[in-house]
CSV table of C-alpha atoms in Angstrom, one decimal:
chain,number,residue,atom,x,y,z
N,10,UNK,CA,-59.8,-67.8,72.9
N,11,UNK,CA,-61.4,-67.2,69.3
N,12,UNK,CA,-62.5,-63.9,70.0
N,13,UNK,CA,-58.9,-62.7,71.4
N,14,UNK,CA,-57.3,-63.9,68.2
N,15,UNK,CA,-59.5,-62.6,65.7
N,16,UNK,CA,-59.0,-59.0,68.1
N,17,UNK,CA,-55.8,-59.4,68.0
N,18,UNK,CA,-55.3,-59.6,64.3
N,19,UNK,CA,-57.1,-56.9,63.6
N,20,UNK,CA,-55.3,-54.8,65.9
N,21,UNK,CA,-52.1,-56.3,63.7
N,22,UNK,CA,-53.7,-55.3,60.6
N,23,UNK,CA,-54.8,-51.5,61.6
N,24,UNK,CA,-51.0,-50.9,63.0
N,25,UNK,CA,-49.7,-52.3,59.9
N,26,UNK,CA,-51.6,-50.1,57.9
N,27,UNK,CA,-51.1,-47.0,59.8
N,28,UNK,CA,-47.4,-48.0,59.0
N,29,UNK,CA,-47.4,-48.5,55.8
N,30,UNK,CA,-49.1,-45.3,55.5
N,31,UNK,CA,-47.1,-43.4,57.0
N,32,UNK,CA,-43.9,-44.8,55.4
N,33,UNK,CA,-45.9,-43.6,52.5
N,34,UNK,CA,-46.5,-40.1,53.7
N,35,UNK,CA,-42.7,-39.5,54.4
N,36,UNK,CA,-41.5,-41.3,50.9
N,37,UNK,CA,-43.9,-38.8,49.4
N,38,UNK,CA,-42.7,-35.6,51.5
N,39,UNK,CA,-38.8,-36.9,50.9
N,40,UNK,CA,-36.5,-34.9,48.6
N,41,UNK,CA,-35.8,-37.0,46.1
N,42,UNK,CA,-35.4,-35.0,42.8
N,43,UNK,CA,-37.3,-36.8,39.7
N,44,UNK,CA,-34.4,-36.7,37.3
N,45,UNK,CA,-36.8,-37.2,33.9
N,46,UNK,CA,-39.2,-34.6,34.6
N,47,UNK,CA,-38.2,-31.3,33.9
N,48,UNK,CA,-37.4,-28.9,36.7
N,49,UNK,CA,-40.3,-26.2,38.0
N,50,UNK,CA,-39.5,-22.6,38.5
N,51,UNK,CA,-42.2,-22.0,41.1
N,52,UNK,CA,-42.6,-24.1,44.1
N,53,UNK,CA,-44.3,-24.1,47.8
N,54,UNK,CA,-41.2,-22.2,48.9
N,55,UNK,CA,-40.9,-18.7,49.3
N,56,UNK,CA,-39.3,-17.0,46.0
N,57,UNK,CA,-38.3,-13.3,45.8
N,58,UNK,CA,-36.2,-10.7,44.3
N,59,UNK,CA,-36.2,-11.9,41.0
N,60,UNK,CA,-33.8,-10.7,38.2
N,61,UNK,CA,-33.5,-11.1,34.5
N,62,UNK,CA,-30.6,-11.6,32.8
N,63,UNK,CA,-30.6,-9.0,29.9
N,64,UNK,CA,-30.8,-11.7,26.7
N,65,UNK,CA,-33.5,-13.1,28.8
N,66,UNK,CA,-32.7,-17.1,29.3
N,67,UNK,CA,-31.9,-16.6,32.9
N,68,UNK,CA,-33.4,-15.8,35.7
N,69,UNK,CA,-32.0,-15.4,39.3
N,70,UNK,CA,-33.9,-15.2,42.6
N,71,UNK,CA,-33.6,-15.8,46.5
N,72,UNK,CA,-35.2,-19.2,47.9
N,73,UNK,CA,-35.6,-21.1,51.0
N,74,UNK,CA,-36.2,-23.9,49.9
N,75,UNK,CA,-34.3,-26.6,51.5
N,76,UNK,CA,-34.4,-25.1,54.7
N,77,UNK,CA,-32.4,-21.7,54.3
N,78,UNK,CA,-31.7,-18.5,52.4
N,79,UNK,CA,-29.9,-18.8,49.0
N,80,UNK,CA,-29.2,-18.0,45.4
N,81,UNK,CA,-30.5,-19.6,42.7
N,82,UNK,CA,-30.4,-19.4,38.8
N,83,UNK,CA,-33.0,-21.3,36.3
N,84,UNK,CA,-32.4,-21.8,32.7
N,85,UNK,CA,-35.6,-20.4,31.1
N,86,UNK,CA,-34.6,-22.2,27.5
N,87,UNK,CA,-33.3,-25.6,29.0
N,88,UNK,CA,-36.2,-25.6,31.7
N,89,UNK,CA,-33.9,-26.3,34.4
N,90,UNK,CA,-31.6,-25.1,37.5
N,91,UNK,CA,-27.8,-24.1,36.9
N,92,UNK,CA,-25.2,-25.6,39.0
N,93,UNK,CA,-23.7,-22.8,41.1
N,94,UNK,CA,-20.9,-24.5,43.3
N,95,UNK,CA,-18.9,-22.6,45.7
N,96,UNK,CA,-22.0,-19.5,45.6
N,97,UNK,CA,-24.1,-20.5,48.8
N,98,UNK,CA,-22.0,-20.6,51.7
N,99,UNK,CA,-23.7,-22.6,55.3
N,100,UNK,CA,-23.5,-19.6,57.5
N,101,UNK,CA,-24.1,-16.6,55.3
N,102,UNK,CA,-27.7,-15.0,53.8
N,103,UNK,CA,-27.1,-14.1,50.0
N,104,UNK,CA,-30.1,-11.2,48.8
N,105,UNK,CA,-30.7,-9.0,46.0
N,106,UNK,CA,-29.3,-10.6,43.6
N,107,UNK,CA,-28.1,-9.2,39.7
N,108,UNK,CA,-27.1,-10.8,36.4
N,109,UNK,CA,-25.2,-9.6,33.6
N,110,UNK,CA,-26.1,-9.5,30.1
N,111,UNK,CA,-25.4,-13.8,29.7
N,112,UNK,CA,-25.7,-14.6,33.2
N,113,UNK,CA,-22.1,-14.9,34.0
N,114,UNK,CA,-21.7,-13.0,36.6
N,115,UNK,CA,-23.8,-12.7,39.7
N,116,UNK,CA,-23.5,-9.9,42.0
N,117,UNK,CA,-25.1,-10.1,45.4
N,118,UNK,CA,-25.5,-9.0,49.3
N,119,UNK,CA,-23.9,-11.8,51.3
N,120,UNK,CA,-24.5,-11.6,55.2
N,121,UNK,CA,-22.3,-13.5,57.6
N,122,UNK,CA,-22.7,-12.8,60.7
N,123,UNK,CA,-24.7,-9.9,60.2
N,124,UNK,CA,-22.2,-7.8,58.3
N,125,UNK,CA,-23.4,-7.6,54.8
N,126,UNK,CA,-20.5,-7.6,52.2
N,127,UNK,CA,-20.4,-7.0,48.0
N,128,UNK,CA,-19.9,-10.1,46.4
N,129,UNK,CA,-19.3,-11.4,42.9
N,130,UNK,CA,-20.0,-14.7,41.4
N,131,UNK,CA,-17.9,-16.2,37.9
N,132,UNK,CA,-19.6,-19.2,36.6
N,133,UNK,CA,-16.8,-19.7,34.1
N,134,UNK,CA,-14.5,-19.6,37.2
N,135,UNK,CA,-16.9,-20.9,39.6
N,136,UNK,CA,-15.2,-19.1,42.1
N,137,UNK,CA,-17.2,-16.1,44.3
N,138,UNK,CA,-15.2,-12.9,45.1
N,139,UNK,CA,-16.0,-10.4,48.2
N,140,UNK,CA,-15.6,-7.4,46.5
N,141,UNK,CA,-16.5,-4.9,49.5
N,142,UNK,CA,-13.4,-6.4,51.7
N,143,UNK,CA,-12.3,-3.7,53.9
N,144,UNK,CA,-15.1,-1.0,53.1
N,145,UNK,CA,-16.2,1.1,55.6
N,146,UNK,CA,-19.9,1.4,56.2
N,147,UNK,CA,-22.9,-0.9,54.9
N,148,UNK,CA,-23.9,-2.0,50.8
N,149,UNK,CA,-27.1,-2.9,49.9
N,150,UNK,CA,-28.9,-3.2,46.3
N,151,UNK,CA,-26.0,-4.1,44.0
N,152,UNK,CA,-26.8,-4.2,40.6
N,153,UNK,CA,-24.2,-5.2,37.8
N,154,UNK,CA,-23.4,-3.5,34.2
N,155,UNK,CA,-24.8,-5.7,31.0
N,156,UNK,CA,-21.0,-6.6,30.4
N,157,UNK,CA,-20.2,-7.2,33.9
N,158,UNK,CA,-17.5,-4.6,34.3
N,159,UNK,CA,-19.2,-1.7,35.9
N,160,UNK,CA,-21.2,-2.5,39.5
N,161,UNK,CA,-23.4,-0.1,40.9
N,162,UNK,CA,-24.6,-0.1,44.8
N,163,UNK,CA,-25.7,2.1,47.7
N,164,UNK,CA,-23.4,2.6,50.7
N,165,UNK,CA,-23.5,4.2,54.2
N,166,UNK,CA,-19.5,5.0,53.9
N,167,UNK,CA,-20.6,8.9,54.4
N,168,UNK,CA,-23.2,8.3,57.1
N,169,UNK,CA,-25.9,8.6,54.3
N,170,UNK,CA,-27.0,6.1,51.7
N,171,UNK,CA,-25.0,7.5,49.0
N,172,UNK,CA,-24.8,5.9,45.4
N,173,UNK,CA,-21.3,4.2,44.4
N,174,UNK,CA,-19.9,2.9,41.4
N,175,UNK,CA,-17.5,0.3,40.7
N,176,UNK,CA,-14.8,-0.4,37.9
N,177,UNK,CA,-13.8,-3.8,37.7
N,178,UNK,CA,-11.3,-2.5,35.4
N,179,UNK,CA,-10.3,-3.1,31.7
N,180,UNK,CA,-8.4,-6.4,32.1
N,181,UNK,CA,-11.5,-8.7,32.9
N,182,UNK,CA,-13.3,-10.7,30.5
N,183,UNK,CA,-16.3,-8.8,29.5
N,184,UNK,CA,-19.5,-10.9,29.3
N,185,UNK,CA,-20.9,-9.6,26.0
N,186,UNK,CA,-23.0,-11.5,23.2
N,187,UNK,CA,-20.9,-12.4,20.7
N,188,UNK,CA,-17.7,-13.8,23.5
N,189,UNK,CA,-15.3,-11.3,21.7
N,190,UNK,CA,-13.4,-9.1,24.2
N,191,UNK,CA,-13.4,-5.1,23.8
């Protein structure tokens, strides 16, 4: 009877070890963000199609990381990531991304349901805009004006990829350095 005791509580001991490793194993793999460290640009994820904002703080660039395709912007000064609700919708890819001068606005390719569509994102509004509503033919490679008025893209409207350009018009609020409108 000694013997099947002593076997038995070792086999106790090895399961609860192998538990309490593996509880360890998934704490350690969870994705709980470590609010006093500061936030790395580069990770195990796949990052691509960077861009630069043009005074240099900001960088935006497509990610996968938690699971899917989406925008994000890091604060090169502040060492962190920017908020951007209402930019990553559940069912639609966003790619090549473009920043303005401050970062303001973000103009993108955003895919739902396999229809790619021009699309602009405020972050004083926080509001995104489909900009290509209605077009006929396919965008791709959007890339916005330092002061976020004029957007430039290629488009298939003619059968061809043909270069386009886009006035937002005078009566938006231009994203230039000093925050005075022209």
């Amino acid at each position: 009877m000694g013997k099947f005791t002593f076997k038995l509580a070792i086999r106790q001991l090895i399961n609860l070890s192998l538990g309490l490793s593996l509880v360890s194993l998934f704490s350690a793999c969870s994705q709980v963000r470590n609010t006093t460290a500061p936030e790395i640009l580069n990770s195990r994820y796949t990052d691509e199609q960077p861009v630069l904002s043009g005074n240099g703080r900001y960088v935006a660039f497509v990610s996968n990381r938690d699971g899917r395709r989406k925008l994000l912007m890091y604060d090169l000064q502040q060492r962190q990531f920017v908020d951007l609700p209402g930019l990553n919708k559940a069912e639609a890819i966003a790619e090549t991304p473009s920043l303005s001068r401050n970062g303001r606005y973000l103009v993108y390719i955003s895919s739902e349901q396999g229809r790619p569509e021009l699309e602009l994102y405020d972050r004083s509004t926080r509001s995104a805009q489909v900009l290509s509503n209605g077009y006929r033919g396919w965008v791709r490679n959007p890339s916005i004006s330092p002061d976020g008025r004029y957007i430039s893209f290629e488009s298939s409207s003619r059968g061809q990829w043909d270069i386009e350009v886009l006035d937002r018009g005078t009566n938006i609020e231009l994203d230039i350095s000093d925050g005075s409108r022209r």
